[in-house]
């Protein structure tokens, strides 16, 4: 099941994640097109030269690359059976573990842990074992292995059995569920997940809140965390990259187009999200609608720029949510729009340059997730904002721990209070907004990706 690969020198620093730093697309002429990934993890790992990244082949292009022996030095891509990967990734990781940690279940009807769940769980074990075996093969004596996220929660325990000499860390990029909600899982599965992570020398989280929730689950279900150390590393924004990228020509072009859509003299409320259920886009739009309804003075004077980029569209519930976002946006425009004013400018096609343009234009940034491990958008907007930006922030975002003092905080379920927060943000005095933006940007960049990764590596070596 794991692909053959050319032997390489044993690595001293290894990273494991479902998605790797490169992906491949198969062109019509049979050639492979490689695309480099972005994000905090890719940026963070650039701090280490001599490393091995173990990841899964995610599509036909990736699998073909593995079969042809095409790849990059320092990357081992695993050709795990497509059916096994689909069960593990969509069936368990994204439809069970994500829902548990983000408190997303409609509990009168879900979850249902039946024979089909057990079949998919067996695939999740197989998928994690493939990673553990590959890491065991690649790691040099006493190497440091940093395992990423909920997809690979079983890997530390499996790897510990195969290679007790290794220094193993696990990092959770999501929230961790409080114990009462975590116990929705079958008892044996809950215990297996915790023991999997506790196979690591060190388990780390984005905030103290998520770390404490994990400790609480371990105390309740296992009687404690054993010998595993617990750490917190709040991933920050990459200020140098963002500020440089935000002033390139394509971003300027997108800004001109957005300004034309907004119209002269109007304020902007900006959100940039994937159409992920936890991002709470629909309630954010309902809050904007409430603002227009309750405070008619804003009609014609403000535009909600909403970027809702489709996510996990192979799952029906996500397709339905994306459609609901579009329906609500259209309803607002139909109810309030005029010949020269479109209240909601909605874009659903992912465009990073356009996102940066919106960051620069934003008078208000709306970040209202139901629950979020961190939320880098909340950190990125203040860094690149041209004229200062008021941040309306959910208290359930991990970023609240660092940014809450200078944000306008909201309960993500309270649409009326969020509408009031939007009004407060829109009317904030310019000098106060400027001062808050500076403090937000400083907090947001306190632990940039490279230092975030190096801190974990250093802490792992101190055990």
Short mmCIF file of C-alpha atoms in Angstrom, two decimals:
data_model
loop_
_atom_site.label_atom_id
_atom_site.label_comp_id
_atom_site.label_asym_id
_atom_site.label_seq_id
_atom_site.Cartn_x
_atom_site.Cartn_y
_atom_site.Cartn_z
CA UNK A 1 0.00 0.00 0.00
CA UNK A 2 2.88 2.38 0.73
CA UNK A 3 4.76 3.24 -2.42
CA UNK A 4 8.28 2.12 -3.18
CA UNK A 5 10.79 4.92 -3.12
CA UNK A 6 14.46 5.43 -3.69
CA UNK A 7 16.56 5.05 -0.53
CA UNK A 8 17.61 8.33 1.04
CA UNK A 9 19.86 9.17 3.99
CA UNK A 10 18.17 8.76 7.37
CA UNK A 11 16.55 12.04 8.37
CA UNK A 12 17.04 13.82 11.71
CA UNK A 13 13.97 16.07 11.46
CA UNK A 14 10.73 14.64 10.07
CA UNK A 15 7.26 16.10 9.61
CA UNK A 16 4.11 14.16 8.88
CA UNK A 17 0.88 15.67 7.57
CA UNK A 18 -2.01 14.59 5.38
CA UNK A 19 -1.25 17.30 2.81
CA UNK A 20 2.34 17.83 1.74
CA UNK A 21 4.25 20.83 0.40
CA UNK A 22 3.71 19.88 -3.23
CA UNK A 23 0.88 18.45 -5.31
CA UNK A 24 0.75 17.12 -8.86
CA UNK A 25 -1.80 17.48 -11.65
CA UNK A 26 -1.85 15.15 -14.65
CA UNK A 27 -1.98 17.13 -17.91
CA UNK A 28 -3.80 15.88 -21.01
CA UNK A 29 -0.47 15.12 -22.69
CA UNK A 30 0.47 12.82 -19.81
CA UNK A 31 3.02 15.13 -18.19
CA UNK A 32 2.83 16.08 -14.52
CA UNK A 33 2.49 19.65 -13.31
CA UNK A 34 3.88 20.32 -9.82
CA UNK A 35 2.37 23.03 -7.62
CA UNK A 36 3.91 24.28 -4.40
CA UNK A 37 1.62 24.66 -1.40
CA UNK A 38 1.43 27.58 1.01
CA UNK A 39 0.27 28.13 4.56
CA UNK A 40 1.85 28.32 7.98
CA UNK A 41 3.28 24.80 8.01
CA UNK A 42 5.06 25.16 4.66
CA UNK A 43 6.41 28.54 5.73
CA UNK A 44 7.44 27.25 9.15
CA UNK A 45 9.36 24.28 7.80
CA UNK A 46 11.46 26.49 5.58
CA UNK A 47 13.40 27.25 8.77
CA UNK A 48 14.95 23.76 8.64
CA UNK A 49 17.10 22.66 5.71
CA UNK A 50 17.70 18.97 6.37
CA UNK A 51 14.25 17.46 6.84
CA UNK A 52 11.94 14.75 5.53
CA UNK A 53 8.25 15.48 4.94
CA UNK A 54 5.94 12.45 4.85
CA UNK A 55 2.51 13.10 3.34
CA UNK A 56 -0.32 11.37 1.50
CA UNK A 57 -0.96 11.29 -2.23
CA UNK A 58 -4.27 13.14 -2.40
CA UNK A 59 -5.36 12.80 -6.01
CA UNK A 60 -4.73 11.02 -9.28
CA UNK A 61 -1.85 13.34 -10.15
CA UNK A 62 -0.12 12.69 -6.82
CA UNK A 63 -0.58 8.93 -7.18
CA UNK A 64 0.77 8.98 -10.71
CA UNK A 65 3.80 10.96 -9.50
CA UNK A 66 4.50 8.31 -6.87
CA UNK A 67 4.15 5.50 -9.40
CA UNK A 68 6.56 7.22 -11.81
CA UNK A 69 9.03 7.98 -9.04
CA UNK A 70 8.59 11.71 -9.56
CA UNK A 71 9.11 13.80 -6.45
CA UNK A 72 11.12 16.38 -4.60
CA UNK A 73 14.11 15.74 -2.37
CA UNK A 74 13.02 15.53 1.24
CA UNK A 75 9.39 14.62 0.45
CA UNK A 76 7.99 11.11 0.68
CA UNK A 77 4.46 10.83 -0.64
CA UNK A 78 2.48 7.74 0.36
CA UNK A 79 0.27 6.11 -2.23
CA UNK A 80 -2.35 4.89 0.23
CA UNK A 81 -5.28 3.06 -1.37
CA UNK A 82 -7.79 5.70 -2.56
CA UNK A 83 -10.72 3.99 -0.82
CA UNK A 84 -8.83 3.72 2.46
CA UNK A 85 -7.83 7.38 2.23
CA UNK A 86 -11.41 8.46 1.48
CA UNK A 87 -12.73 6.55 4.51
CA UNK A 88 -10.00 7.91 6.78
CA UNK A 89 -10.03 11.51 5.52
CA UNK A 90 -13.69 12.19 4.71
CA UNK A 91 -15.36 9.46 6.74
CA UNK A 92 -13.47 9.86 10.04
CA UNK A 93 -11.19 12.91 10.09
CA UNK A 94 -13.54 15.42 8.47
CA UNK A 95 -16.95 13.93 9.31
CA UNK A 96 -16.28 12.77 12.89
CA UNK A 97 -13.15 14.24 14.49
CA UNK A 98 -13.61 17.71 12.96
CA UNK A 99 -17.26 17.72 14.04
CA UNK A 100 -16.40 16.68 17.59
CA UNK A 101 -13.65 19.27 18.11
CA UNK A 102 -15.74 22.08 16.56
CA UNK A 103 -18.95 21.08 18.37
CA UNK A 104 -20.85 20.84 15.10
CA UNK A 105 -23.18 17.90 15.60
CA UNK A 106 -26.97 18.25 15.55
CA UNK A 107 -27.15 15.79 18.43
CA UNK A 108 -30.81 14.69 18.19
CA UNK A 109 -29.97 12.96 14.90
CA UNK A 110 -26.17 12.69 14.78
CA UNK A 111 -23.65 11.17 15.26
CA UNK A 112 -24.59 7.53 14.71
CA UNK A 113 -21.71 5.19 15.48
CA UNK A 114 -22.68 1.97 13.73
CA UNK A 115 -21.07 -0.80 11.67
CA UNK A 116 -20.24 1.61 8.83
CA UNK A 117 -18.43 3.87 11.28
CA UNK A 118 -16.40 0.88 12.52
CA UNK A 119 -15.51 -0.04 8.94
CA UNK A 120 -14.28 3.50 8.31
CA UNK A 121 -12.42 3.55 11.61
CA UNK A 122 -10.47 0.48 10.50
CA UNK A 123 -9.40 2.50 7.43
CA UNK A 124 -8.37 5.37 9.70
CA UNK A 125 -6.14 2.96 11.62
CA UNK A 126 -4.67 1.62 8.35
CA UNK A 127 -4.00 5.14 7.10
CA UNK A 128 -2.26 6.15 10.35
CA UNK A 129 -0.23 2.94 10.34
CA UNK A 130 1.06 3.69 6.84
CA UNK A 131 2.43 7.00 8.14
CA UNK A 132 3.94 5.41 11.24
CA UNK A 133 5.72 2.75 9.18
CA UNK A 134 7.06 5.29 6.68
CA UNK A 135 8.34 7.55 9.47
CA UNK A 136 9.97 4.58 11.18
CA UNK A 137 11.78 3.74 7.92
CA UNK A 138 12.94 7.28 7.21
CA UNK A 139 14.02 8.44 10.67
CA UNK A 140 17.61 8.38 11.78
CA UNK A 141 18.58 7.24 15.27
CA UNK A 142 17.05 9.57 17.88
CA UNK A 143 15.45 11.80 15.22
CA UNK A 144 12.80 14.39 15.98
CA UNK A 145 9.38 13.68 14.41
CA UNK A 146 6.63 16.32 14.39
CA UNK A 147 3.23 14.81 13.57
CA UNK A 148 0.55 17.26 12.45
CA UNK A 149 -3.12 17.37 13.32
CA UNK A 150 -6.22 15.29 13.92
CA UNK A 151 -5.82 13.23 10.73
CA UNK A 152 -2.78 11.55 12.29
CA UNK A 153 -3.82 11.30 15.93
CA UNK A 154 -2.92 7.61 16.14
CA UNK A 155 0.54 7.97 14.59
CA UNK A 156 2.54 8.89 17.74
CA UNK A 157 1.46 5.75 19.62
CA UNK A 158 2.05 3.49 16.61
CA UNK A 159 5.42 5.07 15.89
CA UNK A 160 6.48 4.79 19.54
CA UNK A 161 6.03 0.99 19.33
CA UNK A 162 8.07 0.79 16.13
CA UNK A 163 10.83 3.23 17.14
CA UNK A 164 11.12 3.90 20.88
CA UNK A 165 14.37 5.84 20.26
CA UNK A 166 12.61 8.71 18.47
CA UNK A 167 11.61 12.06 19.93
CA UNK A 168 7.97 12.44 18.87
CA UNK A 169 5.77 15.52 18.96
CA UNK A 170 2.14 15.92 17.96
CA UNK A 171 0.58 19.29 17.12
CA UNK A 172 -3.19 19.90 17.01
CA UNK A 173 -4.20 22.70 14.63
CA UNK A 174 -7.86 22.45 15.69
CA UNK A 175 -9.59 23.17 18.97
CA UNK A 176 -9.89 20.27 21.38
CA UNK A 177 -13.37 19.31 22.52
CA UNK A 178 -14.37 19.67 26.18
CA UNK A 179 -14.67 16.32 27.88
CA UNK A 180 -18.48 16.10 27.89
CA UNK A 181 -18.58 16.60 24.11
CA UNK A 182 -15.52 14.42 23.45
CA UNK A 183 -17.39 11.60 25.17
CA UNK A 184 -19.90 11.54 22.32
CA UNK A 185 -17.30 9.23 20.76
CA UNK A 186 -17.53 5.51 21.57
CA UNK A 187 -15.57 4.87 24.76
CA UNK A 188 -12.93 2.67 23.13
CA UNK A 189 -12.40 5.16 20.27
CA UNK A 190 -12.05 8.11 22.66
CA UNK A 191 -9.45 6.18 24.63
CA UNK A 192 -7.61 5.09 21.48
CA UNK A 193 -7.37 8.68 20.22
CA UNK A 194 -5.99 9.96 23.50
CA UNK A 195 -3.50 7.12 23.83
CA UNK A 196 -2.44 7.71 20.23
CA UNK A 197 -1.47 11.32 20.94
CA UNK A 198 0.04 10.38 24.30
CA UNK A 199 2.47 8.18 22.40
CA UNK A 200 4.26 11.47 21.76
CA UNK A 201 6.88 12.90 24.12
CA UNK A 202 5.10 16.22 23.73
CA UNK A 203 1.59 17.19 22.59
CA UNK A 204 1.14 20.82 21.59
CA UNK A 205 -1.81 23.10 20.88
CA UNK A 206 -2.53 26.56 19.52
CA UNK A 207 -3.92 27.95 22.79
CA UNK A 208 -3.92 27.17 26.49
CA UNK A 209 -7.69 26.62 26.29
CA UNK A 210 -7.34 23.74 23.82
CA UNK A 211 -4.43 22.27 25.78
CA UNK A 212 -6.47 22.35 29.00
CA UNK A 213 -9.40 20.65 27.24
CA UNK A 214 -7.09 17.83 26.12
CA UNK A 215 -5.68 17.48 29.63
CA UNK A 216 -9.25 17.36 30.97
CA UNK A 217 -10.18 14.55 28.58
CA UNK A 218 -7.06 12.58 29.53
CA UNK A 219 -7.78 13.06 33.26
CA UNK A 220 -11.40 11.94 32.93
CA UNK A 221 -10.88 8.99 30.58
CA UNK A 222 -7.34 7.79 31.30
CA UNK A 223 -6.54 9.24 34.70
CA UNK A 224 -3.92 11.65 33.36
CA UNK A 225 -1.47 12.44 30.58
CA UNK A 226 1.26 10.05 31.72
CA UNK A 227 4.77 11.07 30.70
CA UNK A 228 3.66 13.25 27.80
CA UNK A 229 4.48 16.95 28.17
CA UNK A 230 1.91 19.50 27.02
CA UNK A 231 2.83 22.70 25.19
CA UNK A 232 1.23 25.77 23.61
CA UNK A 233 2.46 27.53 20.47
CA UNK A 234 0.18 30.21 19.02
CA UNK A 235 0.94 30.30 15.32
CA UNK A 236 1.33 33.88 14.08
CA UNK A 237 1.14 35.61 10.73
CA UNK A 238 4.17 35.88 8.45
CA UNK A 239 4.39 39.69 8.37
CA UNK A 240 7.29 40.05 5.95
CA UNK A 241 5.72 37.77 3.35
CA UNK A 242 2.23 39.27 3.69
CA UNK A 243 3.34 42.89 3.45
CA UNK A 244 5.51 42.18 0.43
CA UNK A 245 2.91 40.04 -1.35
CA UNK A 246 0.09 42.51 -0.60
CA UNK A 247 1.80 45.22 -2.66
CA UNK A 248 2.47 43.27 -5.85
CA UNK A 249 0.85 44.28 -9.13
CA UNK A 250 -1.88 41.63 -9.20
CA UNK A 251 -3.11 42.73 -5.76
CA UNK A 252 -3.26 46.35 -6.93
CA UNK A 253 -5.34 45.21 -9.92
CA UNK A 254 -7.77 43.33 -7.62
CA UNK A 255 -8.03 46.40 -5.38
CA UNK A 256 -9.05 48.57 -8.31
CA UNK A 257 -11.73 46.05 -9.29
CA UNK A 258 -13.04 45.78 -5.71
CA UNK A 259 -13.14 49.57 -5.32
CA UNK A 260 -15.26 49.76 -8.45
CA UNK A 261 -17.66 47.12 -7.07
CA UNK A 262 -17.88 48.90 -3.71
CA UNK A 263 -18.35 52.39 -5.11
CA UNK A 264 -16.91 55.70 -3.92
CA UNK A 265 -17.13 56.86 -0.31
CA UNK A 266 -18.46 53.61 1.13
CA UNK A 267 -17.11 51.66 4.08
CA UNK A 268 -16.29 47.96 3.85
CA UNK A 269 -16.89 44.97 6.10
CA UNK A 270 -14.62 42.16 4.93
CA UNK A 271 -14.63 38.44 5.60
CA UNK A 272 -12.39 35.84 3.96
CA UNK A 273 -13.16 32.21 4.72
CA UNK A 274 -13.58 28.77 3.31
CA UNK A 275 -17.22 27.61 3.31
CA UNK A 276 -16.38 25.48 6.31
CA UNK A 277 -19.31 24.89 8.67
CA UNK A 278 -17.41 26.19 11.68
CA UNK A 279 -16.66 29.56 10.03
CA UNK A 280 -20.23 30.77 10.69
CA UNK A 281 -20.58 32.68 7.42
CA UNK A 282 -24.38 32.52 7.35
CA UNK A 283 -24.83 34.11 10.80
CA UNK A 284 -22.29 36.77 9.83
CA UNK A 285 -24.41 37.68 6.82
CA UNK A 286 -27.58 37.64 8.92
CA UNK A 287 -25.87 40.08 11.31
CA UNK A 288 -25.07 42.36 8.37
CA UNK A 289 -28.71 42.12 7.27
CA UNK A 290 -29.79 43.03 10.82
CA UNK A 291 -27.45 46.04 10.70
CA UNK A 292 -29.11 47.30 7.50
CA UNK A 293 -32.56 46.59 8.91
CA UNK A 294 -32.09 48.14 12.35
CA UNK A 295 -29.83 51.02 11.30
CA UNK A 296 -31.12 52.23 7.94
CA UNK A 297 -28.55 55.04 7.93
CA UNK A 298 -26.01 52.44 6.74
CA UNK A 299 -27.97 51.59 3.60
CA UNK A 300 -25.98 52.72 0.61
CA UNK A 301 -22.99 53.59 2.82
CA UNK A 302 -21.41 50.19 3.52
CA UNK A 303 -20.62 47.06 1.51
CA UNK A 304 -20.00 43.58 2.86
CA UNK A 305 -17.15 42.03 0.86
CA UNK A 306 -17.55 38.31 1.53
CA UNK A 307 -15.13 35.76 0.14
CA UNK A 308 -16.51 32.28 0.78
CA UNK A 309 -14.23 29.82 -0.95
CA UNK A 310 -15.76 26.33 -1.41
CA UNK A 311 -14.41 23.69 0.95
CA UNK A 312 -14.87 19.91 1.14
CA UNK A 313 -17.40 19.91 -1.67
CA UNK A 314 -17.26 16.11 -1.83
CA UNK A 315 -19.35 16.12 1.38
CA UNK A 316 -23.06 16.87 0.89
CA UNK A 317 -23.40 18.95 4.06
CA UNK A 318 -20.67 21.29 2.81
CA UNK A 319 -22.27 21.65 -0.63
CA UNK A 320 -25.55 22.53 1.06
CA UNK A 321 -23.84 25.08 3.31
CA UNK A 322 -22.11 26.75 0.35
CA UNK A 323 -25.47 27.00 -1.42
CA UNK A 324 -27.03 28.53 1.73
CA UNK A 325 -24.29 31.18 1.89
CA UNK A 326 -25.08 32.15 -1.70
CA UNK A 327 -28.83 32.14 -1.05
CA UNK A 328 -28.54 34.46 1.98
CA UNK A 329 -26.24 36.86 0.10
CA UNK A 330 -28.66 37.01 -2.83
CA UNK A 331 -31.56 37.61 -0.43
CA UNK A 332 -29.81 40.62 1.13
CA UNK A 333 -29.02 42.08 -2.27
CA UNK A 334 -32.59 41.60 -3.45
CA UNK A 335 -34.06 43.15 -0.29
CA UNK A 336 -31.77 46.17 0.05
CA UNK A 337 -29.80 46.66 -3.16
CA UNK A 338 -30.28 49.67 -5.41
CA UNK A 339 -29.23 50.55 -8.93
CA UNK A 340 -25.87 51.87 -7.72
CA UNK A 341 -25.33 49.85 -4.51
CA UNK A 342 -24.80 46.10 -4.09
CA UNK A 343 -24.87 45.42 -0.32
CA UNK A 344 -23.01 42.08 -0.50
CA UNK A 345 -20.13 41.49 -2.91
CA UNK A 346 -19.74 37.71 -2.76
CA UNK A 347 -16.90 35.79 -4.40
CA UNK A 348 -16.69 32.00 -4.22
CA UNK A 349 -13.61 31.39 -6.38
CA UNK A 350 -10.39 31.17 -4.37
CA UNK A 351 -8.07 34.05 -5.24
CA UNK A 352 -5.27 34.86 -2.78
CA UNK A 353 -4.38 38.17 -4.45
CA UNK A 354 -8.02 39.29 -4.19
CA UNK A 355 -8.09 38.27 -0.52
CA UNK A 356 -5.04 40.45 0.16
CA UNK A 357 -6.68 43.32 -1.72
CA UNK A 358 -9.74 42.99 0.52
CA UNK A 359 -7.51 42.95 3.60
CA UNK A 360 -5.97 46.24 2.52
CA UNK A 361 -9.37 47.83 1.84
CA UNK A 362 -11.14 46.65 4.99
CA UNK A 363 -12.59 49.16 7.40
CA UNK A 364 -13.96 46.27 9.45
CA UNK A 365 -12.87 42.62 9.48
CA UNK A 366 -15.55 40.14 10.52
CA UNK A 367 -14.17 36.90 11.99
CA UNK A 368 -16.99 35.12 13.82
CA UNK A 369 -16.35 31.37 13.84
CA UNK A 370 -18.42 29.00 15.93
CA UNK A 371 -15.07 27.54 16.99
CA UNK A 372 -11.62 27.78 15.46
CA UNK A 373 -8.22 26.45 16.43
CA UNK A 374 -6.59 29.81 15.71
CA UNK A 375 -7.89 31.72 12.64
CA UNK A 376 -5.06 33.37 10.75
CA UNK A 377 -7.38 35.74 8.85
CA UNK A 378 -7.92 37.61 12.13
CA UNK A 379 -4.15 37.98 12.37
CA UNK A 380 -3.44 38.75 8.72
CA UNK A 381 -5.89 41.62 8.17
CA UNK A 382 -4.34 44.01 10.75
CA UNK A 383 -0.88 43.26 9.32
CA UNK A 384 -1.69 44.39 5.76
CA UNK A 385 -4.50 46.89 6.35
CA UNK A 386 -3.76 50.17 4.56
CA UNK A 387 -5.64 52.56 6.85
CA UNK A 388 -6.31 50.59 10.02
CA UNK A 389 -9.09 48.10 10.53
CA UNK A 390 -11.52 47.36 13.36
CA UNK A 391 -11.68 43.63 14.14
CA UNK A 392 -14.99 41.99 15.13
CA UNK A 393 -13.86 38.67 16.60
CA UNK A 394 -15.62 35.61 17.97
CA UNK A 395 -14.63 34.69 21.50
CA UNK A 396 -14.57 31.07 20.27
CA UNK A 397 -11.62 31.66 17.90
CA UNK A 398 -8.22 30.63 19.21
CA UNK A 399 -6.97 34.06 18.08
CA UNK A 400 -9.19 35.62 20.77
CA UNK A 401 -6.61 34.61 23.38
CA UNK A 402 -4.05 36.95 21.81
CA UNK A 403 -6.20 39.56 20.03
CA UNK A 404 -9.28 39.84 22.23
CA UNK A 405 -8.12 42.95 24.13
CA UNK A 406 -8.07 45.07 20.97
CA UNK A 407 -10.96 43.44 19.09
CA UNK A 408 -14.71 43.91 19.47
CA UNK A 409 -15.68 40.51 20.84
CA UNK A 410 -18.86 38.65 19.93
CA UNK A 411 -20.75 35.52 20.86
CA UNK A 412 -20.84 33.82 17.43
CA UNK A 413 -24.44 32.63 17.89
CA UNK A 414 -25.81 36.08 18.80
CA UNK A 415 -26.75 37.71 15.50
CA UNK A 416 -28.22 40.84 17.14
CA UNK A 417 -25.10 41.46 19.21
CA UNK A 418 -22.91 40.88 16.15
CA UNK A 419 -24.93 43.50 14.25
CA UNK A 420 -24.35 45.93 17.13
CA UNK A 421 -20.63 45.08 17.07
CA UNK A 422 -20.49 45.85 13.33
CA UNK A 423 -22.05 49.26 14.00
CA UNK A 424 -19.54 49.91 16.78
CA UNK A 425 -16.69 48.92 14.48
CA UNK A 426 -17.93 51.10 11.62
CA UNK A 427 -18.22 54.12 13.89
CA UNK A 428 -14.93 53.68 15.73
CA UNK A 429 -12.86 56.87 15.84
CA UNK A 430 -9.98 56.85 13.37
CA UNK A 431 -7.25 57.38 15.97
CA UNK A 432 -8.56 54.54 18.12
CA UNK A 433 -8.84 52.24 15.12
CA UNK A 434 -5.27 53.06 14.09
CA UNK A 435 -3.93 52.41 17.60
CA UNK A 436 -5.82 49.13 17.91
CA UNK A 437 -4.61 47.97 14.50
CA UNK A 438 -0.98 48.52 15.51
CA UNK A 439 -1.45 46.50 18.69
CA UNK A 440 -3.33 43.77 16.84
CA UNK A 441 -0.57 43.53 14.22
CA UNK A 442 2.11 43.28 16.92
CA UNK A 443 0.24 40.49 18.72
CA UNK A 444 -0.56 38.73 15.45
CA UNK A 445 3.11 38.48 14.43
CA UNK A 446 4.59 37.61 17.84
CA UNK A 447 5.32 34.01 16.79
CA UNK A 448 5.79 33.88 12.99
CA UNK A 449 5.69 30.46 11.29
CA UNK A 450 9.43 29.76 11.20
CA UNK A 451 9.87 30.58 14.90
CA UNK A 452 6.69 28.64 15.71
CA UNK A 453 8.23 25.54 14.19
CA UNK A 454 11.69 26.05 15.68
CA UNK A 455 10.20 26.57 19.16
CA UNK A 456 8.46 23.19 18.93
CA UNK A 457 11.64 21.51 17.74
CA UNK A 458 13.62 23.03 20.58
CA UNK A 459 11.01 22.10 23.18
CA UNK A 460 10.95 18.53 21.89
CA UNK A 461 14.70 18.30 22.37
CA UNK A 462 14.51 19.47 26.00
CA UNK A 463 12.65 16.41 27.25
#
